[in-house]
Short mmCIF file of C-alpha atoms in Angstrom, two decimals:
data_model
loop_
_atom_site.label_atom_id
_atom_site.label_comp_id
_atom_site.label_asym_id
_atom_site.label_seq_id
_atom_site.Cartn_x
_atom_site.Cartn_y
_atom_site.Cartn_z
CA MET A 633 -24.19 271.01 -216.36
CA SER A 634 -22.18 269.02 -213.84
CA ALA A 635 -23.73 266.04 -211.67
CA ALA A 636 -24.79 267.06 -208.17
CA ALA A 637 -22.22 266.91 -205.33
CA PRO A 638 -23.17 263.46 -203.13
CA ALA A 639 -25.03 264.02 -199.83
CA PRO A 640 -22.50 264.66 -196.89
CA ASP A 641 -21.10 261.70 -195.40
CA ILE A 642 -21.58 261.37 -191.50
CA ALA A 643 -18.45 259.52 -190.63
CA SER A 644 -16.28 261.89 -192.96
CA ASN A 645 -17.88 264.79 -190.87
CA ALA A 646 -16.70 263.55 -187.68
CA ALA A 647 -13.55 262.87 -189.12
CA SER A 648 -12.90 266.30 -190.91
CA ARG A 649 -14.71 268.17 -187.57
CA PRO A 650 -12.45 270.14 -185.71
CA SER A 651 -12.45 270.32 -181.75
CA LEU A 652 -15.83 271.56 -181.15
CA ILE A 653 -17.16 274.44 -178.95
CA ASP A 654 -20.73 274.16 -178.25
CA SER A 655 -22.82 277.82 -177.77
CA ASP A 656 -25.55 275.79 -176.07
CA VAL A 657 -25.62 273.49 -173.22
CA HIS A 658 -28.27 273.30 -170.78
CA PRO A 659 -27.48 272.44 -166.83
CA ALA A 660 -30.11 270.88 -164.41
CA LEU A 661 -30.97 271.28 -160.89
CA PRO A 662 -30.69 268.16 -159.09
CA HIS A 663 -33.40 268.47 -156.99
CA ARG A 664 -36.13 271.75 -156.04
CA LYS A 665 -33.32 272.59 -153.34
CA ALA A 666 -30.19 272.59 -154.74
CA LEU A 667 -29.85 276.62 -155.11
CA TYR A 668 -30.93 276.67 -150.84
CA PRO A 669 -26.94 276.73 -149.78
CA TYR A 670 -26.38 279.65 -152.30
CA LEU A 671 -29.59 281.98 -150.68
CA ALA A 672 -29.92 284.00 -147.25
CA GLN A 673 -31.71 282.50 -144.86
CA GLU A 674 -34.85 284.87 -145.54
CA TRP A 675 -35.28 283.81 -149.02
CA ARG A 676 -35.21 280.01 -148.05
CA ASP A 677 -37.77 280.65 -145.72
CA PHE A 678 -39.93 282.67 -148.41
CA LEU A 679 -39.52 279.90 -150.69
CA ASP A 680 -40.82 277.09 -148.52
CA THR A 681 -43.63 279.43 -147.36
CA PHE A 682 -44.76 280.90 -150.89
CA GLY A 683 -43.29 278.89 -153.68
CA ALA A 684 -40.98 280.73 -156.74
CA LEU A 685 -44.04 282.42 -157.41
CA THR A 686 -44.12 281.26 -161.05
CA HIS A 687 -45.63 283.88 -163.28
CA GLY A 688 -47.38 282.25 -166.24
CA VAL A 689 -50.33 280.15 -167.41
CA TYR A 690 -48.51 276.87 -166.79
CA ALA A 691 -48.65 278.03 -163.01
CA GLY A 692 -45.58 276.05 -161.83
CA ARG A 693 -46.40 273.31 -163.97
CA GLY A 694 -45.04 271.55 -167.05
CA ALA A 695 -47.19 271.41 -170.08
CA TYR A 696 -47.94 267.91 -171.94
CA PRO A 697 -45.44 267.02 -173.77
CA ARG A 698 -43.11 270.09 -173.44
CA PHE A 699 -41.40 269.12 -170.50
CA THR A 700 -42.27 265.79 -170.50
CA PRO A 701 -39.81 264.41 -169.95
CA GLU A 702 -37.78 267.31 -168.51
CA THR A 703 -37.43 268.42 -172.48
CA ALA A 704 -35.13 265.83 -172.75
CA ARG A 705 -33.63 263.11 -175.02
CA ARG A 706 -34.66 259.98 -173.55
CA ASP A 707 -31.02 258.69 -173.34
CA ALA A 708 -30.00 261.92 -171.41
CA TRP A 709 -31.15 260.67 -167.72
CA PRO A 710 -27.65 260.11 -165.92
CA PRO A 711 -27.53 256.57 -164.05
CA ASN A 712 -28.57 258.43 -160.41
CA GLY A 713 -32.05 259.05 -161.52
CA GLN A 714 -31.20 262.68 -161.45
CA PRO A 715 -32.77 265.06 -164.15
CA PRO A 716 -30.65 265.35 -167.69
CA GLY A 717 -27.99 267.79 -167.38
CA SER A 718 -27.33 267.63 -163.24
CA ASP A 719 -24.91 265.03 -163.41
CA LEU A 720 -21.15 265.90 -164.33
CA ALA A 721 -19.75 262.85 -164.63
CA PHE A 722 -22.50 261.51 -167.27
CA LEU A 723 -22.48 265.06 -168.85
CA ARG A 724 -18.77 264.36 -169.75
CA GLU A 725 -19.71 261.18 -170.69
CA GLN A 726 -22.57 261.45 -173.30
CA HIS A 727 -21.40 264.99 -174.36
CA LEU A 728 -18.22 266.34 -173.50
CA ASP A 729 -15.95 263.31 -174.32
CA ALA A 730 -18.44 261.51 -177.12
CA HIS A 731 -18.55 264.81 -179.31
CA ASN A 732 -14.50 265.98 -178.71
CA ILE A 733 -15.79 269.25 -177.16
CA HIS A 734 -13.35 271.88 -176.39
CA ARG A 735 -15.40 274.34 -174.83
CA ALA A 736 -19.31 274.55 -173.78
CA ILE A 737 -21.38 277.67 -172.74
CA LEU A 738 -23.61 276.86 -169.85
CA LEU A 739 -27.15 278.29 -170.09
CA PRO A 740 -29.06 277.63 -167.12
CA ILE A 741 -32.74 277.24 -167.16
CA VAL A 742 -33.80 276.89 -163.31
CA ASN A 743 -36.98 279.25 -162.79
CA ALA A 744 -34.41 281.60 -161.45
CA ASN A 745 -35.43 284.57 -163.41
CA ASN A 746 -38.69 285.86 -162.40
CA PRO A 747 -40.65 288.82 -162.80
CA ARG A 748 -42.74 288.61 -159.98
CA ASN A 749 -40.53 289.15 -157.15
CA THR A 750 -37.42 291.05 -158.56
CA ASP A 751 -35.35 290.82 -155.44
CA LEU A 752 -36.24 287.23 -154.67
CA SER A 753 -35.30 287.07 -158.53
CA THR A 754 -31.81 288.94 -158.31
CA ALA A 755 -31.04 286.57 -154.99
CA MET A 756 -31.78 283.29 -157.11
CA CYS A 757 -29.84 284.27 -159.92
CA ALA A 758 -26.88 284.85 -158.18
CA ALA A 759 -27.46 281.71 -156.42
CA THR A 760 -27.49 279.79 -159.92
CA ASN A 761 -23.98 281.72 -160.64
CA ASP A 762 -22.56 280.28 -157.40
CA TRP A 763 -23.94 277.06 -158.29
CA GLN A 764 -23.04 276.60 -161.85
CA VAL A 765 -19.34 277.19 -160.77
CA ASP A 766 -19.25 274.75 -157.60
CA ALA A 767 -21.22 271.90 -159.42
CA PHE A 768 -19.63 272.58 -163.06
CA THR A 769 -16.74 275.01 -164.20
CA SER A 770 -14.92 274.46 -161.07
CA ARG A 771 -14.61 270.68 -161.63
CA GLU A 772 -14.59 270.61 -165.59
CA PRO A 773 -12.42 273.41 -167.24
CA ARG A 774 -14.23 272.74 -170.58
CA LEU A 775 -17.38 274.05 -168.87
CA LYS A 776 -18.00 277.86 -169.03
CA ALA A 777 -20.95 279.30 -167.35
CA SER A 778 -23.05 282.54 -168.35
CA ILE A 779 -24.15 285.08 -165.73
CA HIS A 780 -27.64 284.63 -165.42
CA ILE A 781 -29.22 288.00 -164.26
CA CYS A 782 -32.69 289.23 -163.70
CA ALA A 783 -33.26 291.96 -166.16
CA GLU A 784 -36.32 293.31 -164.33
CA ASP A 785 -34.08 294.74 -161.80
CA ALA A 786 -31.57 296.61 -163.96
CA GLU A 787 -29.62 297.58 -160.84
CA GLY A 788 -29.36 294.11 -159.53
CA ALA A 789 -28.45 292.88 -162.85
CA VAL A 790 -25.22 295.14 -163.29
CA ALA A 791 -24.27 294.36 -159.73
CA GLU A 792 -24.13 290.85 -160.64
CA ILE A 793 -22.18 291.39 -163.90
CA GLU A 794 -19.79 293.16 -161.99
CA ARG A 795 -19.42 290.41 -159.23
CA ARG A 796 -18.55 287.90 -161.77
CA ALA A 797 -17.08 290.04 -164.80
CA GLU A 798 -13.70 289.51 -164.24
CA ARG A 799 -14.08 285.05 -163.26
CA SER A 800 -12.40 283.14 -165.84
CA ASP A 801 -15.46 281.03 -164.99
CA PHE A 802 -17.76 282.84 -167.04
CA ALA A 803 -18.09 283.42 -170.73
CA GLN A 804 -21.09 285.72 -171.59
CA VAL A 805 -24.02 287.41 -169.68
CA GLN A 806 -27.44 285.71 -170.27
CA LEU A 807 -30.91 286.91 -171.11
CA GLY A 808 -34.05 285.65 -172.19
CA SER A 809 -35.95 286.71 -175.45
CA ARG A 810 -39.43 287.47 -173.74
CA SER A 811 -38.80 290.47 -171.36
CA LEU A 812 -41.56 292.44 -169.65
CA GLU A 813 -40.87 295.20 -172.28
CA PRO A 814 -38.95 295.49 -175.25
CA ILE A 815 -35.34 295.09 -174.39
CA GLY A 816 -34.21 297.99 -176.09
CA ARG A 817 -36.18 300.20 -173.55
CA LYS A 818 -33.97 302.83 -171.47
CA ARG A 819 -34.69 300.65 -168.19
CA TYR A 820 -32.22 298.01 -169.99
CA TRP A 821 -29.56 300.25 -171.04
CA PRO A 822 -27.35 299.74 -167.63
CA ILE A 823 -27.03 296.09 -168.55
CA PHE A 824 -25.76 296.60 -172.06
CA ALA A 825 -23.43 299.39 -170.38
CA ALA A 826 -22.07 296.88 -168.00
CA ALA A 827 -21.52 294.12 -170.64
CA GLU A 828 -19.83 296.25 -173.13
CA ARG A 829 -17.47 297.94 -170.44
CA HIS A 830 -16.26 294.24 -169.59
CA ASP A 831 -16.38 293.17 -172.97
CA LEU A 832 -18.66 290.18 -172.35
CA PRO A 833 -20.88 289.19 -174.91
CA ILE A 834 -24.46 288.91 -174.39
CA GLY A 835 -26.38 285.37 -175.00
CA PHE A 836 -30.25 285.93 -175.99
CA HIS A 837 -31.68 282.44 -175.35
CA ILE A 838 -35.37 281.97 -176.82
CA GLY A 839 -37.98 282.06 -173.56
CA GLY A 840 -38.06 284.34 -170.64
CA PRO A 841 -39.94 284.93 -167.68
CA SER A 842 -42.37 287.15 -169.30
CA ALA A 843 -45.87 286.20 -168.46
CA PHE A 844 -47.25 287.54 -171.85
CA ALA A 845 -48.96 285.40 -174.23
CA PRO A 846 -46.28 284.62 -177.26
CA THR A 847 -48.88 285.55 -179.74
CA PRO A 848 -50.66 288.69 -180.37
CA GLY A 849 -53.73 286.46 -180.44
CA GLY A 850 -53.17 284.85 -177.18
CA TRP A 851 -51.96 281.56 -176.10
CA PRO A 852 -51.64 278.57 -178.46
CA ASP A 853 -53.60 275.60 -178.42
CA TYR A 854 -50.46 273.04 -179.39
CA TYR A 855 -47.08 272.85 -178.04
CA VAL A 856 -45.81 272.77 -181.74
CA GLU A 857 -47.33 276.35 -181.66
CA ASP A 858 -45.82 277.51 -178.69
CA HIS A 859 -42.37 276.05 -179.71
CA HIS A 860 -42.39 277.61 -182.76
CA VAL A 861 -43.59 281.35 -181.93
CA LEU A 862 -40.60 281.47 -179.86
CA ILE A 863 -38.56 282.70 -182.91
CA HIS A 864 -40.88 285.76 -183.06
CA SER A 865 -39.53 287.12 -179.53
CA ALA A 866 -35.94 286.47 -180.81
CA GLN A 867 -37.04 288.62 -184.11
CA ALA A 868 -38.48 291.47 -182.03
CA GLN A 869 -36.13 292.02 -179.44
CA LEU A 870 -33.44 292.01 -182.43
CA ALA A 871 -35.42 294.77 -183.92
CA SER A 872 -35.95 296.75 -180.70
CA MET A 873 -32.13 296.74 -179.89
CA ILE A 874 -31.38 298.41 -183.38
CA LEU A 875 -34.26 300.48 -183.73
CA GLU A 876 -33.53 301.79 -180.01
CA GLY A 877 -30.00 302.87 -180.77
CA ILE A 878 -28.40 300.15 -178.80
CA PHE A 879 -25.62 299.10 -180.78
CA GLU A 880 -25.20 302.97 -181.75
CA MET A 881 -24.69 303.66 -178.08
CA PHE A 882 -22.75 300.29 -177.28
CA PRO A 883 -20.65 299.75 -180.83
CA ARG A 884 -18.76 296.91 -179.18
CA LEU A 885 -21.64 294.95 -177.82
CA ARG A 886 -21.68 291.28 -179.33
CA ILE A 887 -24.86 289.96 -179.07
CA VAL A 888 -25.82 286.38 -180.25
CA ILE A 889 -28.99 284.79 -180.92
CA ILE A 890 -29.48 281.24 -179.36
CA GLU A 891 -32.14 278.40 -180.41
CA ALA A 892 -33.89 280.66 -182.98
CA GLY A 893 -32.93 279.63 -186.02
CA PHE A 894 -31.59 281.48 -188.54
CA ALA A 895 -33.54 281.15 -191.91
CA TRP A 896 -35.53 284.33 -191.40
CA VAL A 897 -32.42 286.61 -190.74
CA PRO A 898 -32.32 287.63 -194.32
CA SER A 899 -36.07 288.57 -195.07
CA PHE A 900 -36.01 290.16 -191.56
CA THR A 901 -32.74 292.36 -192.71
CA TRP A 902 -34.11 293.09 -195.90
CA ARG A 903 -38.00 294.32 -194.64
CA LEU A 904 -36.20 296.39 -191.73
CA ASP A 905 -33.82 297.97 -194.08
CA ALA A 906 -36.66 299.15 -196.30
CA HIS A 907 -39.00 300.32 -193.47
CA TRP A 908 -35.61 302.49 -192.17
CA ARG A 909 -35.50 303.94 -195.10
CA LYS A 910 -38.96 305.04 -195.53
CA MET A 911 -39.02 305.85 -191.59
CA ARG A 912 -35.66 306.81 -190.29
CA ALA A 913 -36.79 310.21 -188.93
CA GLU A 914 -38.76 307.89 -186.10
CA THR A 915 -35.48 306.38 -184.90
CA PRO A 916 -33.01 309.14 -184.57
CA ARG A 917 -30.39 306.66 -182.80
CA CYS A 918 -30.51 304.29 -185.49
CA VAL A 919 -28.17 305.92 -187.65
CA HIS A 920 -27.28 303.01 -190.03
CA PRO A 921 -29.42 300.74 -192.12
CA PRO A 922 -30.20 297.97 -189.80
CA SER A 923 -28.25 295.60 -191.90
CA HIS A 924 -25.11 297.69 -190.71
CA TYR A 925 -25.58 296.45 -186.81
CA ILE A 926 -26.65 293.03 -187.54
CA ARG A 927 -23.38 292.28 -189.65
CA ARG A 928 -21.27 294.31 -187.06
CA ASN A 929 -22.84 293.23 -183.48
CA VAL A 930 -24.89 290.34 -183.89
CA TRP A 931 -23.93 286.50 -184.08
CA PHE A 932 -26.55 282.92 -184.40
CA THR A 933 -26.05 279.91 -183.40
CA THR A 934 -26.98 276.95 -186.03
CA GLN A 935 -29.31 274.99 -183.74
CA PRO A 936 -32.04 274.30 -184.52
CA SER A 937 -30.70 274.13 -187.96
CA GLU A 938 -32.84 274.83 -190.92
CA GLU A 939 -33.61 272.02 -193.17
CA PRO A 940 -34.43 273.28 -196.72
CA GLU A 941 -35.78 270.66 -199.37
CA ARG A 942 -32.87 272.00 -201.21
CA LYS A 943 -29.59 271.56 -199.52
CA GLY A 944 -28.09 274.43 -201.55
CA ASP A 945 -30.67 276.66 -200.02
CA LEU A 946 -29.23 275.93 -196.74
CA ARG A 947 -25.38 276.74 -197.72
CA ARG A 948 -27.06 280.20 -199.21
CA LEU A 949 -28.33 281.04 -196.01
CA PHE A 950 -25.01 280.94 -194.29
CA GLU A 951 -23.26 282.65 -196.95
CA TRP A 952 -25.80 285.76 -196.92
CA ILE A 953 -25.50 285.41 -193.05
CA GLY A 954 -21.77 285.17 -193.05
CA PHE A 955 -20.40 281.85 -192.01
CA ASP A 956 -18.28 283.73 -189.69
CA ARG A 957 -21.68 284.94 -187.74
CA MET A 958 -22.59 281.34 -187.48
CA MET A 959 -21.50 279.28 -184.05
CA PHE A 960 -22.50 275.48 -183.45
CA ALA A 961 -25.15 274.74 -180.85
CA THR A 962 -26.21 271.36 -179.75
CA ASP A 963 -29.03 272.27 -177.10
CA TYR A 964 -27.67 269.38 -175.10
CA PRO A 965 -29.76 267.79 -173.59
CA HIS A 966 -32.55 268.82 -174.62
CA TRP A 967 -35.04 266.71 -176.97
CA ASP A 968 -34.12 268.69 -180.51
CA PHE A 969 -30.41 268.18 -179.84
CA ASP A 970 -28.28 268.25 -182.73
CA ASP A 971 -25.64 265.88 -183.19
CA PRO A 972 -22.59 267.53 -184.54
CA ASP A 973 -21.44 264.78 -187.21
CA ARG A 974 -25.10 264.75 -188.57
CA ALA A 975 -26.26 268.60 -188.23
CA LEU A 976 -25.56 270.92 -191.16
CA PRO A 977 -25.76 268.45 -193.98
CA MET A 978 -24.11 270.53 -196.71
CA ARG A 979 -20.24 270.89 -197.98
CA LEU A 980 -18.33 272.61 -196.12
CA SER A 981 -14.88 273.49 -196.36
CA PRO A 982 -11.88 272.94 -193.90
CA GLU A 983 -12.20 276.85 -193.52
CA GLU A 984 -15.91 277.08 -193.19
CA ARG A 985 -16.19 273.85 -190.72
CA GLN A 986 -13.38 275.62 -188.35
CA MET A 987 -14.91 278.47 -188.34
CA ILE A 988 -18.81 277.33 -187.58
CA PHE A 989 -17.52 274.87 -184.84
CA HIS A 990 -14.69 276.64 -183.62
CA ASP A 991 -13.03 279.65 -184.42
CA ASN A 992 -16.01 282.30 -184.35
CA ALA A 993 -17.27 281.10 -180.92
CA ARG A 994 -13.65 281.27 -179.75
CA ALA A 995 -13.37 284.97 -180.63
CA PHE A 996 -17.17 285.99 -179.55
CA TYR A 997 -16.75 284.43 -176.10
CA ALA A 998 -15.11 285.48 -172.78
CA HIS A 999 -12.45 283.63 -170.96
CA LEU A 1000 -12.19 280.94 -173.52
CA ASP A 1001 -8.09 280.48 -172.86
#
């Protein structure tokens, strides 16, 4: 038996890594009223009078320690004292320049997508998109925005996609993994149709505006529980899209599951294929085995990267999912940020490294030229 390969070397990783496309960077509002310049006066008055109508167990406040401080790395606060991710100059210095970022995809989490008042939510999502352009993409060509939409207002969401689709500032449509109903339901189909029509991929980021408890047993006691079960919503949404026939009706649709890990993908696929073979008469719009659609229509981001005890197991995961289906992400500036020179502790060929860090995302997203 040959000797085991030495552990990956961080310095050699950095030297051999291609310029990076980061699939998950979170911009933040510098202050509570940063969207006001992009909102009609009626909505500014509404927010001043009633607030943003946060719909959830946390009632508009961050629960310790999840949002303390700002879900961020402690070194990510810019010199001006504003929230991490809000200052473009500091984002350039600490992230884009420091890690040789060629392109970075922005995914705002700014409490705009709120199902309690869908008219307000649609207006705030549009304002978020205007803000992304003004504050980031128009000033930094390495940054590309996501089209923020209110999924519960399909008509408004489609109008927003139509408004932004041809703009080179936007690389994808953004959805959360927690919606009011399973995302494969008919009420959401116009969103998928619009995305496919404009050849825009959809990024499903964990979390979302739903106020339902994240577990069937209710709200968890601890942050570690809440943080972990977020991946369950991604699994549920993927199953919903497959079984409701989304990928059969919209075969050119591209989906990326963001920040949900990926170790669950093989067992999820095996189990769903087995169930489909036994109960396929129940889901006539799912014509092929679920694995067919996962391999054709679905991508995954690497953050948070799984960390098995045996490093060879990580490579086997990539081999099963496909090196061409994995896109690197950092989750900057959040506390569980993955440093591109330290993440993925396994040996990669130059071709594999090029795919994960650059080429897969380059082919997946829109308007990266």
